[in-house]
PDB file of C-alpha atoms and ligand atoms in Angstrom:
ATOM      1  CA  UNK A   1      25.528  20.508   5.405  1.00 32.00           C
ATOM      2  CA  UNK A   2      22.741  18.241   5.962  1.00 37.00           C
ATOM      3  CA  UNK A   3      19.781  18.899   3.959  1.00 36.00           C
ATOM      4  CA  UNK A   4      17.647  16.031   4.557  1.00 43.00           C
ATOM      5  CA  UNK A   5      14.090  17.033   5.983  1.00 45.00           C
ATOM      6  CA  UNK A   6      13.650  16.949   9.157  1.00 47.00           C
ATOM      7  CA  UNK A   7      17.339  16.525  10.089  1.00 49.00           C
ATOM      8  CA  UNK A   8      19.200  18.934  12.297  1.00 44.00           C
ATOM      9  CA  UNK A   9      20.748  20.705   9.257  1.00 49.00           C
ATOM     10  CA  UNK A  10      17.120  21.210   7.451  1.00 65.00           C
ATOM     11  CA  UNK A  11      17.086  25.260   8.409  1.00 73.00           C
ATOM     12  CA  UNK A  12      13.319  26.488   7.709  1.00 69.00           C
ATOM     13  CA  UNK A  13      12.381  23.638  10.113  1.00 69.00           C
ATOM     14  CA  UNK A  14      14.505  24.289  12.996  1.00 73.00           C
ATOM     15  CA  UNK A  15      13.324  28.152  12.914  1.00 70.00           C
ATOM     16  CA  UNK A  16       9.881  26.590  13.073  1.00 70.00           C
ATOM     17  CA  UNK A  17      10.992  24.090  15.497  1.00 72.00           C
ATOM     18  CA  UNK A  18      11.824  26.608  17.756  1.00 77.00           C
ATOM     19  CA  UNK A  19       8.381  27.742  18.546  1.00 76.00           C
ATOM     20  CA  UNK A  20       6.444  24.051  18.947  1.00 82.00           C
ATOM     21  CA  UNK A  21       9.753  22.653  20.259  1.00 85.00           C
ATOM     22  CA  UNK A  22       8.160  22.874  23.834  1.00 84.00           C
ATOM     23  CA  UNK A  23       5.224  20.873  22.251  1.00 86.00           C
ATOM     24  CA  UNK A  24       6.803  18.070  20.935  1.00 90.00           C
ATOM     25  CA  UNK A  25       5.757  15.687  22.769  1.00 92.00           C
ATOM     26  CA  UNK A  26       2.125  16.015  22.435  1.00 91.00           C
ATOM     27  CA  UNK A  27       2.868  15.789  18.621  1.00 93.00           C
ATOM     28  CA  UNK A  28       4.695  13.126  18.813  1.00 94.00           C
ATOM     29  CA  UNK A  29       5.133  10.747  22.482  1.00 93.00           C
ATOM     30  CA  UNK A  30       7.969   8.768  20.568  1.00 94.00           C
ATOM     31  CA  UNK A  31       9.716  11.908  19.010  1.00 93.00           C
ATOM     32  CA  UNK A  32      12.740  11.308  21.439  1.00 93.00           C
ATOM     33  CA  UNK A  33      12.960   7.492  19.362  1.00 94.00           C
ATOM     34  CA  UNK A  34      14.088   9.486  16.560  1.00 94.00           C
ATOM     35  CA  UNK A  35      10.772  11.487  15.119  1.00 95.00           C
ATOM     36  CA  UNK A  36      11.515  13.127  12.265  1.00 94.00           C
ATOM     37  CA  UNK A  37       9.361  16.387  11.082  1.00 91.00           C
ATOM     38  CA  UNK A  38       9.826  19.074   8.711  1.00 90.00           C
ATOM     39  CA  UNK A  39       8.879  22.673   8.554  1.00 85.00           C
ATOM     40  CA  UNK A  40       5.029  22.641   7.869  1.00 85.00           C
ATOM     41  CA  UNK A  41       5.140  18.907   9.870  1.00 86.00           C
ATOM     42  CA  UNK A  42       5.584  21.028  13.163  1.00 85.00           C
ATOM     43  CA  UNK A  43       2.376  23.419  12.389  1.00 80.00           C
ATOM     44  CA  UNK A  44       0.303  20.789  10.110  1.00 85.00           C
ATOM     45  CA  UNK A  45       0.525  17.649  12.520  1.00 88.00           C
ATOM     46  CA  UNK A  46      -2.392  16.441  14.460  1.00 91.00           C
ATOM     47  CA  UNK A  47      -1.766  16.630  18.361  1.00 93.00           C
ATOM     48  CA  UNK A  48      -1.372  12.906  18.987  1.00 95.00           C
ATOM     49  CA  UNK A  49      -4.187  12.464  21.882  1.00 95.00           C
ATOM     50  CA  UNK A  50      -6.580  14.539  18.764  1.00 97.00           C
ATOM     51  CA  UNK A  51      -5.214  11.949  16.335  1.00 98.00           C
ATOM     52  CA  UNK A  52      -5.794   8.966  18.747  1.00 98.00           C
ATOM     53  CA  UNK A  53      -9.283   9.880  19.451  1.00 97.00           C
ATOM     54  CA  UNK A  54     -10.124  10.943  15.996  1.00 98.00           C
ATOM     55  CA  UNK A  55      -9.141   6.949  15.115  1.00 98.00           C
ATOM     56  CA  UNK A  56     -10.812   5.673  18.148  1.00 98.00           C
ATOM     57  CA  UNK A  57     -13.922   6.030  15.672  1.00 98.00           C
ATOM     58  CA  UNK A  58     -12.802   3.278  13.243  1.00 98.00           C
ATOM     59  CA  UNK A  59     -13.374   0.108  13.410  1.00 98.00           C
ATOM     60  CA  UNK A  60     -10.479  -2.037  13.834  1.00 98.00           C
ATOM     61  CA  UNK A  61      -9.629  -3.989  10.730  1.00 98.00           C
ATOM     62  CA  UNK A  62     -11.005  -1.486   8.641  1.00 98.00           C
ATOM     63  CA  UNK A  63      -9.349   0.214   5.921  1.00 99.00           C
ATOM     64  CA  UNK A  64      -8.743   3.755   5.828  1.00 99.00           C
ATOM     65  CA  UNK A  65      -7.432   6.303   3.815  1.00 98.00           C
ATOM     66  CA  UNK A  66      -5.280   9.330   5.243  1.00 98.00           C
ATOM     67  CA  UNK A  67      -4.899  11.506   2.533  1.00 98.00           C
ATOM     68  CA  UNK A  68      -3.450  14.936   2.555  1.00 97.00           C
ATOM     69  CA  UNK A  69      -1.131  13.149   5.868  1.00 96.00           C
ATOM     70  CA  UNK A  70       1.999  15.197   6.304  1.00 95.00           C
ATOM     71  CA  UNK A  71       4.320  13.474   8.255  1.00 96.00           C
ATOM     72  CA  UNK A  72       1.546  10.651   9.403  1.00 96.00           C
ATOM     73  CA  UNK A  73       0.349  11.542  12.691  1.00 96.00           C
ATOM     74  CA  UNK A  74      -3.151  10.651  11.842  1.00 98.00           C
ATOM     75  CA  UNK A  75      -2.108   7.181   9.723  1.00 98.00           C
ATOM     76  CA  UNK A  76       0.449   5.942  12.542  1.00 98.00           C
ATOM     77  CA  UNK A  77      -2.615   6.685  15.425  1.00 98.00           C
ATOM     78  CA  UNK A  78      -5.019   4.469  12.647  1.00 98.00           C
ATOM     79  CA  UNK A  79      -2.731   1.678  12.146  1.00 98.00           C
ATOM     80  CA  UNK A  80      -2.259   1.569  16.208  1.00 98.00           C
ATOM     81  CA  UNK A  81      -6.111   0.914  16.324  1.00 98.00           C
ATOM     82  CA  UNK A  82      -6.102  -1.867  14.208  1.00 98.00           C
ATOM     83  CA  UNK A  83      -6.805  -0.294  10.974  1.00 98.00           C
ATOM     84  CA  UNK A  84      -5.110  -1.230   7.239  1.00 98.00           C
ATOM     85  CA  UNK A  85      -4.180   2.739   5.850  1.00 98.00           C
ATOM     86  CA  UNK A  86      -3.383   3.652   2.714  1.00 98.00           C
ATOM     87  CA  UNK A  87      -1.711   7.057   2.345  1.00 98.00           C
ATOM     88  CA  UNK A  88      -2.416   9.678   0.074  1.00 98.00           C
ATOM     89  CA  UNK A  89       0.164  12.376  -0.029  1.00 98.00           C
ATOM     90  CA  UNK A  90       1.659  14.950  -2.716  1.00 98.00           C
ATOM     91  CA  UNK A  91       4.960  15.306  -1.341  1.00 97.00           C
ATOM     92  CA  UNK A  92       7.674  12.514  -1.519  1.00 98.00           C
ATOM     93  CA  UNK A  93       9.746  13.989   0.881  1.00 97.00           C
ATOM     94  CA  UNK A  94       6.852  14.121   3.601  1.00 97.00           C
ATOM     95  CA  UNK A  95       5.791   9.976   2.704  1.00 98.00           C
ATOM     96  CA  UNK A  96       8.976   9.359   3.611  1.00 97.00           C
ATOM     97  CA  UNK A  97       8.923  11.220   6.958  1.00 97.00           C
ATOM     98  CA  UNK A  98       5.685   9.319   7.398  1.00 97.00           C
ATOM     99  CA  UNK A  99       7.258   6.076   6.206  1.00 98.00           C
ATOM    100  CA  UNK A 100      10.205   6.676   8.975  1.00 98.00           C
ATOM    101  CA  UNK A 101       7.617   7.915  11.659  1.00 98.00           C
ATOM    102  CA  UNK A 102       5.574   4.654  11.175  1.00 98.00           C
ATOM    103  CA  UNK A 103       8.637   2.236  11.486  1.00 98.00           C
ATOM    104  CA  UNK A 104       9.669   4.072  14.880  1.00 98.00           C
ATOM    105  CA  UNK A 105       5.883   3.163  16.540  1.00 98.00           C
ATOM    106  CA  UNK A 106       6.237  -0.041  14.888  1.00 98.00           C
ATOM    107  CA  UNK A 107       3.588   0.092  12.381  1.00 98.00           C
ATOM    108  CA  UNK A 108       4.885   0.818   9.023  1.00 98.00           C
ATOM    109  CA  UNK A 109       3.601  -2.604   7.891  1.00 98.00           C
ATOM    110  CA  UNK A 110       0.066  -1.811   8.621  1.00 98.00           C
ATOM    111  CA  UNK A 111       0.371   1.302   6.055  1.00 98.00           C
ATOM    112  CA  UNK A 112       0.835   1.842   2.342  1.00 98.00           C
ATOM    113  CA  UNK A 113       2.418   4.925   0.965  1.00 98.00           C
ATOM    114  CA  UNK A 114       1.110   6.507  -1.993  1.00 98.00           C
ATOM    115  CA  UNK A 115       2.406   9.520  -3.612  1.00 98.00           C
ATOM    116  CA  UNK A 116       0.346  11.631  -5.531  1.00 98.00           C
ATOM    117  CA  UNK A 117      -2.354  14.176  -6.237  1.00 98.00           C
ATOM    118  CA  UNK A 118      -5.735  13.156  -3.747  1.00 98.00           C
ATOM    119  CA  UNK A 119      -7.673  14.608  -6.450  1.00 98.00           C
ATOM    120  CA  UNK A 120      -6.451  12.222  -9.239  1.00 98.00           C
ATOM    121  CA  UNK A 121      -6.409   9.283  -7.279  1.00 98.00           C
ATOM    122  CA  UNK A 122      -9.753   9.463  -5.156  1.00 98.00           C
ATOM    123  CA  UNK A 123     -11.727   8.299  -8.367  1.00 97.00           C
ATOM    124  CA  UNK A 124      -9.953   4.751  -8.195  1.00 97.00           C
ATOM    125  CA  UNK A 125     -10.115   4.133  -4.591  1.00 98.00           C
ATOM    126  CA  UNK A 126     -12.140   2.577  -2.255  1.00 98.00           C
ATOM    127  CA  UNK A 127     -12.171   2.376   1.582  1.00 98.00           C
ATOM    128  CA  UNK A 128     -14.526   1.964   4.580  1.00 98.00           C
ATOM    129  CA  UNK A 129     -13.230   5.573   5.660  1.00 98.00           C
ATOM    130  CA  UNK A 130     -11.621   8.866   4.453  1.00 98.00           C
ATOM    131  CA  UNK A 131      -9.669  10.733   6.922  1.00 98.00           C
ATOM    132  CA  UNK A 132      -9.135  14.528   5.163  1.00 98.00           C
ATOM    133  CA  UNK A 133      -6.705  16.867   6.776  1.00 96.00           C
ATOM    134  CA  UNK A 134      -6.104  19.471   3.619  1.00 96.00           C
ATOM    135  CA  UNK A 135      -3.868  22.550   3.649  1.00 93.00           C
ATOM    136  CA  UNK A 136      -5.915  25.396   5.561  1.00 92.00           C
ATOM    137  CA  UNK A 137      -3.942  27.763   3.751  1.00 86.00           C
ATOM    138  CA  UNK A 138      -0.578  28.131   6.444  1.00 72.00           C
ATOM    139  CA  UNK A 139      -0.588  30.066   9.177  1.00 72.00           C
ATOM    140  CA  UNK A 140      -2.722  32.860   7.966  1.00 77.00           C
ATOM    141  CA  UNK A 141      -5.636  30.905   7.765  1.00 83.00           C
ATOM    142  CA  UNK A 142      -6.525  32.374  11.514  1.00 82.00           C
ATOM    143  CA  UNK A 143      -6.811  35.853  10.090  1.00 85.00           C
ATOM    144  CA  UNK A 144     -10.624  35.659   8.897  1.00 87.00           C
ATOM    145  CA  UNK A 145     -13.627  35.441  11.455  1.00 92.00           C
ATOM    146  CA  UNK A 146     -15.046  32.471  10.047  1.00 95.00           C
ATOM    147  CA  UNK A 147     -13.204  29.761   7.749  1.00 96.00           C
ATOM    148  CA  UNK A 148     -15.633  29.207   5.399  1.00 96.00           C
ATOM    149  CA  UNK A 149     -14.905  25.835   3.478  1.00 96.00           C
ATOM    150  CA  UNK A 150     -13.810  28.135   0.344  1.00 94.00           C
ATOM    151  CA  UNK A 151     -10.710  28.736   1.855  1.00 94.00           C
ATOM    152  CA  UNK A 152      -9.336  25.004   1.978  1.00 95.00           C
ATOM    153  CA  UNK A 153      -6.418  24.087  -0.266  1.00 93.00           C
ATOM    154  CA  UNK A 154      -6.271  22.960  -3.483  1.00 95.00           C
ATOM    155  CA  UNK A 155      -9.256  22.573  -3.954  1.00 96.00           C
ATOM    156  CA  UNK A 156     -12.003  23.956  -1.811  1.00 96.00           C
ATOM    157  CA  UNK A 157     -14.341  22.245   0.595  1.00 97.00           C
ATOM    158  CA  UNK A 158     -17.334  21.062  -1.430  1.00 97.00           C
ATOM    159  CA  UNK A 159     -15.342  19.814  -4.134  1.00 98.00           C
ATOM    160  CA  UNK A 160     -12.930  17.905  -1.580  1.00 98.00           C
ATOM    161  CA  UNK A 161     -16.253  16.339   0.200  1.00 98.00           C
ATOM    162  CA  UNK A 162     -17.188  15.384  -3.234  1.00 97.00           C
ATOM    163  CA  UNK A 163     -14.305  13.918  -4.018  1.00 98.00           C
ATOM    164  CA  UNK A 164     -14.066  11.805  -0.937  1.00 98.00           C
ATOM    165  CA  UNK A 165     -17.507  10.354  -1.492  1.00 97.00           C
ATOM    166  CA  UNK A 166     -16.125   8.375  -4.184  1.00 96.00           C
ATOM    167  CA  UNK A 167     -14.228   6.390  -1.604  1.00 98.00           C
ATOM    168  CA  UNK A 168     -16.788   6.190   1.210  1.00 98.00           C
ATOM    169  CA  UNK A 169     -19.734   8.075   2.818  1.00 97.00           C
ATOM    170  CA  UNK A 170     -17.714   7.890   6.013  1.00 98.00           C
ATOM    171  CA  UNK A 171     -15.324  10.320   6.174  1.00 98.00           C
ATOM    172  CA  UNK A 172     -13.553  12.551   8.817  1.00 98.00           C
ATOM    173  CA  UNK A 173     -12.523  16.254   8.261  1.00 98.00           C
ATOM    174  CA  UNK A 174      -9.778  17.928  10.217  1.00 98.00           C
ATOM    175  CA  UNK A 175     -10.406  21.715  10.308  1.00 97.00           C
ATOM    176  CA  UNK A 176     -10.030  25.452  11.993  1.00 96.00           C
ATOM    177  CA  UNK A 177     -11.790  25.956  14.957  1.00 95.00           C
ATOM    178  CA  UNK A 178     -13.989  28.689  13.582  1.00 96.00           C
ATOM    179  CA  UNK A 179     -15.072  26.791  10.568  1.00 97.00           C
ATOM    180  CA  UNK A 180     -18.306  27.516   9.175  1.00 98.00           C
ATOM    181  CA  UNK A 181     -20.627  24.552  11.041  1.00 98.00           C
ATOM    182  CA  UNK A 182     -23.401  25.275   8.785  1.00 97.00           C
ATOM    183  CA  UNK A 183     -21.830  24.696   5.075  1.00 98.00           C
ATOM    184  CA  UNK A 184     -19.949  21.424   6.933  1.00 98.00           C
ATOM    185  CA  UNK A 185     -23.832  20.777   7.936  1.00 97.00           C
ATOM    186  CA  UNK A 186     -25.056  21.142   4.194  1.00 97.00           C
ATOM    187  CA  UNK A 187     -22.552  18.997   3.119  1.00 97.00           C
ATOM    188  CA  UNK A 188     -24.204  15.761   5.293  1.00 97.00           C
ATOM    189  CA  UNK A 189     -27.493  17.049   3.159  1.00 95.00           C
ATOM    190  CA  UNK A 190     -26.013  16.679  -0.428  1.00 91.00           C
ATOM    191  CA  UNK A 191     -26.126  13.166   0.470  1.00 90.00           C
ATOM    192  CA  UNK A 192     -29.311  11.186  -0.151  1.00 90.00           C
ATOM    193  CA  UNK A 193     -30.326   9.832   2.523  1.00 92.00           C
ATOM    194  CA  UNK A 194     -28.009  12.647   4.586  1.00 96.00           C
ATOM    195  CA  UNK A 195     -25.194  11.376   5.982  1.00 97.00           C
ATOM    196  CA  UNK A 196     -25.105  11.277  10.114  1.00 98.00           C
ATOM    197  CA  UNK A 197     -23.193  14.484  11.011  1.00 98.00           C
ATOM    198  CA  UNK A 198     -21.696  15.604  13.800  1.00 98.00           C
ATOM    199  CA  UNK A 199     -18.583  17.804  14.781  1.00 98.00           C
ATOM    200  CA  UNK A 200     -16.493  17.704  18.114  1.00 97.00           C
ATOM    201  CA  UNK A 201     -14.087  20.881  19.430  1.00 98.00           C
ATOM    202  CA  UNK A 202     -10.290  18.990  19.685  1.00 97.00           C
ATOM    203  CA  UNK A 203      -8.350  20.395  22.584  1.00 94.00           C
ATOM    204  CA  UNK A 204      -4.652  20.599  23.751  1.00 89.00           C
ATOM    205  CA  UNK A 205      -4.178  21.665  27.210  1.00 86.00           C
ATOM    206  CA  UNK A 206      -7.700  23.463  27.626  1.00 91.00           C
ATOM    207  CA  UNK A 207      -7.031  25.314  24.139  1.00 92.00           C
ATOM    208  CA  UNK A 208      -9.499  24.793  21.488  1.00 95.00           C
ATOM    209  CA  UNK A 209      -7.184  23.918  18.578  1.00 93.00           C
ATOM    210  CA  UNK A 210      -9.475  22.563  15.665  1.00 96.00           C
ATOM    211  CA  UNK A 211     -13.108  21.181  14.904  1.00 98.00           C
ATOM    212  CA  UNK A 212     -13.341  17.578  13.562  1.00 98.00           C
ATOM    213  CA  UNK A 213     -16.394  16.733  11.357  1.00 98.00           C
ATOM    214  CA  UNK A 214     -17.579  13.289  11.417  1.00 98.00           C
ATOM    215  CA  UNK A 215     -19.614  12.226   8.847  1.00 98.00           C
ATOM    216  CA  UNK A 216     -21.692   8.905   8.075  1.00 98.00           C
ATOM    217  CA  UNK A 217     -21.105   6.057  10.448  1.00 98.00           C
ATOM    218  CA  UNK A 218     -18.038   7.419  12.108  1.00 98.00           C
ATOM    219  CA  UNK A 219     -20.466   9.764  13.572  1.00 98.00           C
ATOM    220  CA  UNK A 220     -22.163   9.379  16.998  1.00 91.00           C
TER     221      UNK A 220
HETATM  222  P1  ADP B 301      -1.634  23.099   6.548  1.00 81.12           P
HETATM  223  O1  ADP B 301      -2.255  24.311   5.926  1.00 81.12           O
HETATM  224  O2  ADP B 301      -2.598  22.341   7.429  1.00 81.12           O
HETATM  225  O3  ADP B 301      -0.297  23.354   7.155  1.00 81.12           O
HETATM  226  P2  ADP B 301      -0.186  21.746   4.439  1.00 81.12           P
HETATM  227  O4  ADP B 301       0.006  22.839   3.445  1.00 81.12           O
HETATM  228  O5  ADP B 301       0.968  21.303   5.258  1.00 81.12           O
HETATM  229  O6  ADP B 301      -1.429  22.051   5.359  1.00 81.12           O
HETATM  230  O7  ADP B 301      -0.771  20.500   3.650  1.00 81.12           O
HETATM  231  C1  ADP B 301      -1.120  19.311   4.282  1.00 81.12           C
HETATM  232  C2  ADP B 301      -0.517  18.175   3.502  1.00 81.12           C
HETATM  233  O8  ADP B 301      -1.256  17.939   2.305  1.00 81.12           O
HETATM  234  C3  ADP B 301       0.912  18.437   3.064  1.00 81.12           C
HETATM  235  O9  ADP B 301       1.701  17.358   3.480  1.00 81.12           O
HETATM  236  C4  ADP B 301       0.832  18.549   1.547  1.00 81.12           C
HETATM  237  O10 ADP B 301       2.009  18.057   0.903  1.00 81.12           O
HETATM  238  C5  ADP B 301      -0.356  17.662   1.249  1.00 81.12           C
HETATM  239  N1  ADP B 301      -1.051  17.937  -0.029  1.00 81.12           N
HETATM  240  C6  ADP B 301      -1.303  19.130  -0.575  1.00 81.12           C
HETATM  241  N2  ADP B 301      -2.015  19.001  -1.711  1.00 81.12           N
HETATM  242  C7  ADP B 301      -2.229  17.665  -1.881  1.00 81.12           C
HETATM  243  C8  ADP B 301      -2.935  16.878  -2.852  1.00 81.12           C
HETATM  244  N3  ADP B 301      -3.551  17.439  -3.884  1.00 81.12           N
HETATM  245  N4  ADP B 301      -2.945  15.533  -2.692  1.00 81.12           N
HETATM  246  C9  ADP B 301      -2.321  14.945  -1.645  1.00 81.12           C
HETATM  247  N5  ADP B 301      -1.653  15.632  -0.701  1.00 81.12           N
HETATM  248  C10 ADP B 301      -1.606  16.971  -0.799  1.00 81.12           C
END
């Protein structure tokens, strides 16, 4: 049997497969080139057009990190806009679905790979951007009536932001749609000066899907 992630014989993700199957495409627009995705990569991925917009916000040349990335939707839709990205991801299994991902749209040379724990690492990097799209917690996360940032995995929200500050003031924030706006909000004012803030509602086929928080200059 073939057990390799995101390979036909890779059972938990073909049962998941199953229900985004029909939405593959607006995951991926190369996954007939040979995308490869795992079981949480079919729930956790950024829609691509979310992804590509989300980037549009960098500035070419820049260098970003991705961390918490999953099987790289957000890095590969970075690198395409010009940007140098340095992964941050826990899993070795998902890098290298990410690495594989990146070679089919041709940018696996714009990115560097990193395994390990965002939290140990953020202390000792620097970038001109963070892109954060943490765990929400699976597919339960949906279940209260407003995600307050408590709820974000490992660690929760504040200590994330935090955390991401070390890098750069600029950072993005991939979350539920019914996030609570005002902590995200308070989180621009533990910053002295405050950081620009703003959040935009991501859409896939006239479905809200997510908010994204912008914060510092990324914001418009
Ligand atoms: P979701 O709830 O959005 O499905 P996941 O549980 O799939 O999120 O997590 C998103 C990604 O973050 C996964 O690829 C996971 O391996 C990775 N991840 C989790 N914890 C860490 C961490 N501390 N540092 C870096 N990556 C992490």
């Amino acid at each position: 049997m073939n057990t390799e992630p995101g390979r036909a014989g890779d059972a938990a993700a073909e049962a998941v497969a199953g229900k985004y199957w029909a939405v593959r495409h607006s995951l991926f627009s190369l996954y007939d080139h040979g995308v490869r995705m795992d079981a949480e990569g079919w729930y956790s991925v950024t829609p691509e057009a979310v992804a590509a917009a989300q980037a549009a916000r960098a500035t070419p040349g820049s260098l970003v990190v991705d961390a918490f990335s999953g099987v790289g939707g957000n890095s590969i839709q970075f690198a395409l806009r010009g940007c140098y990205v340095v992964v941050v991801e826990i899993d070795p299994r998902k890098v290298e679905l990410a690495r594989h991902n990146a070679r089919i749209y041709g940018v696996e040379d714009k990115i560097e790979f990193v395994v390990g724990d965002f939290f140990h690492l953020a202390p000792y990097l620097k970038a001109d951007l963070v892109f954060l799209s943490p765990p929400w917690g699976g597919p339960s996360y949906s279940q209260t009536q407003v995600y307050t940032l408590d709820l974000l995995q490992p660690k929760d929200g504040y200590t994330l932001f935090q955390a991401a500050k070390k890098i750069s003031p600029n950072i993005i924030m991939f979350l539920p749609r019914h996030v609570d706006i005002t902590q995200l909000e308070e989180l621009s004012w533990s910053s002295s000066p405050p950081l620009h803030f703003e959040t935009e509602e991501n859409y896939v086929q006239d479905r809200s899907i997510a908010i994204t928080a912008y914060f510092g200059i990324v914001a418009h």
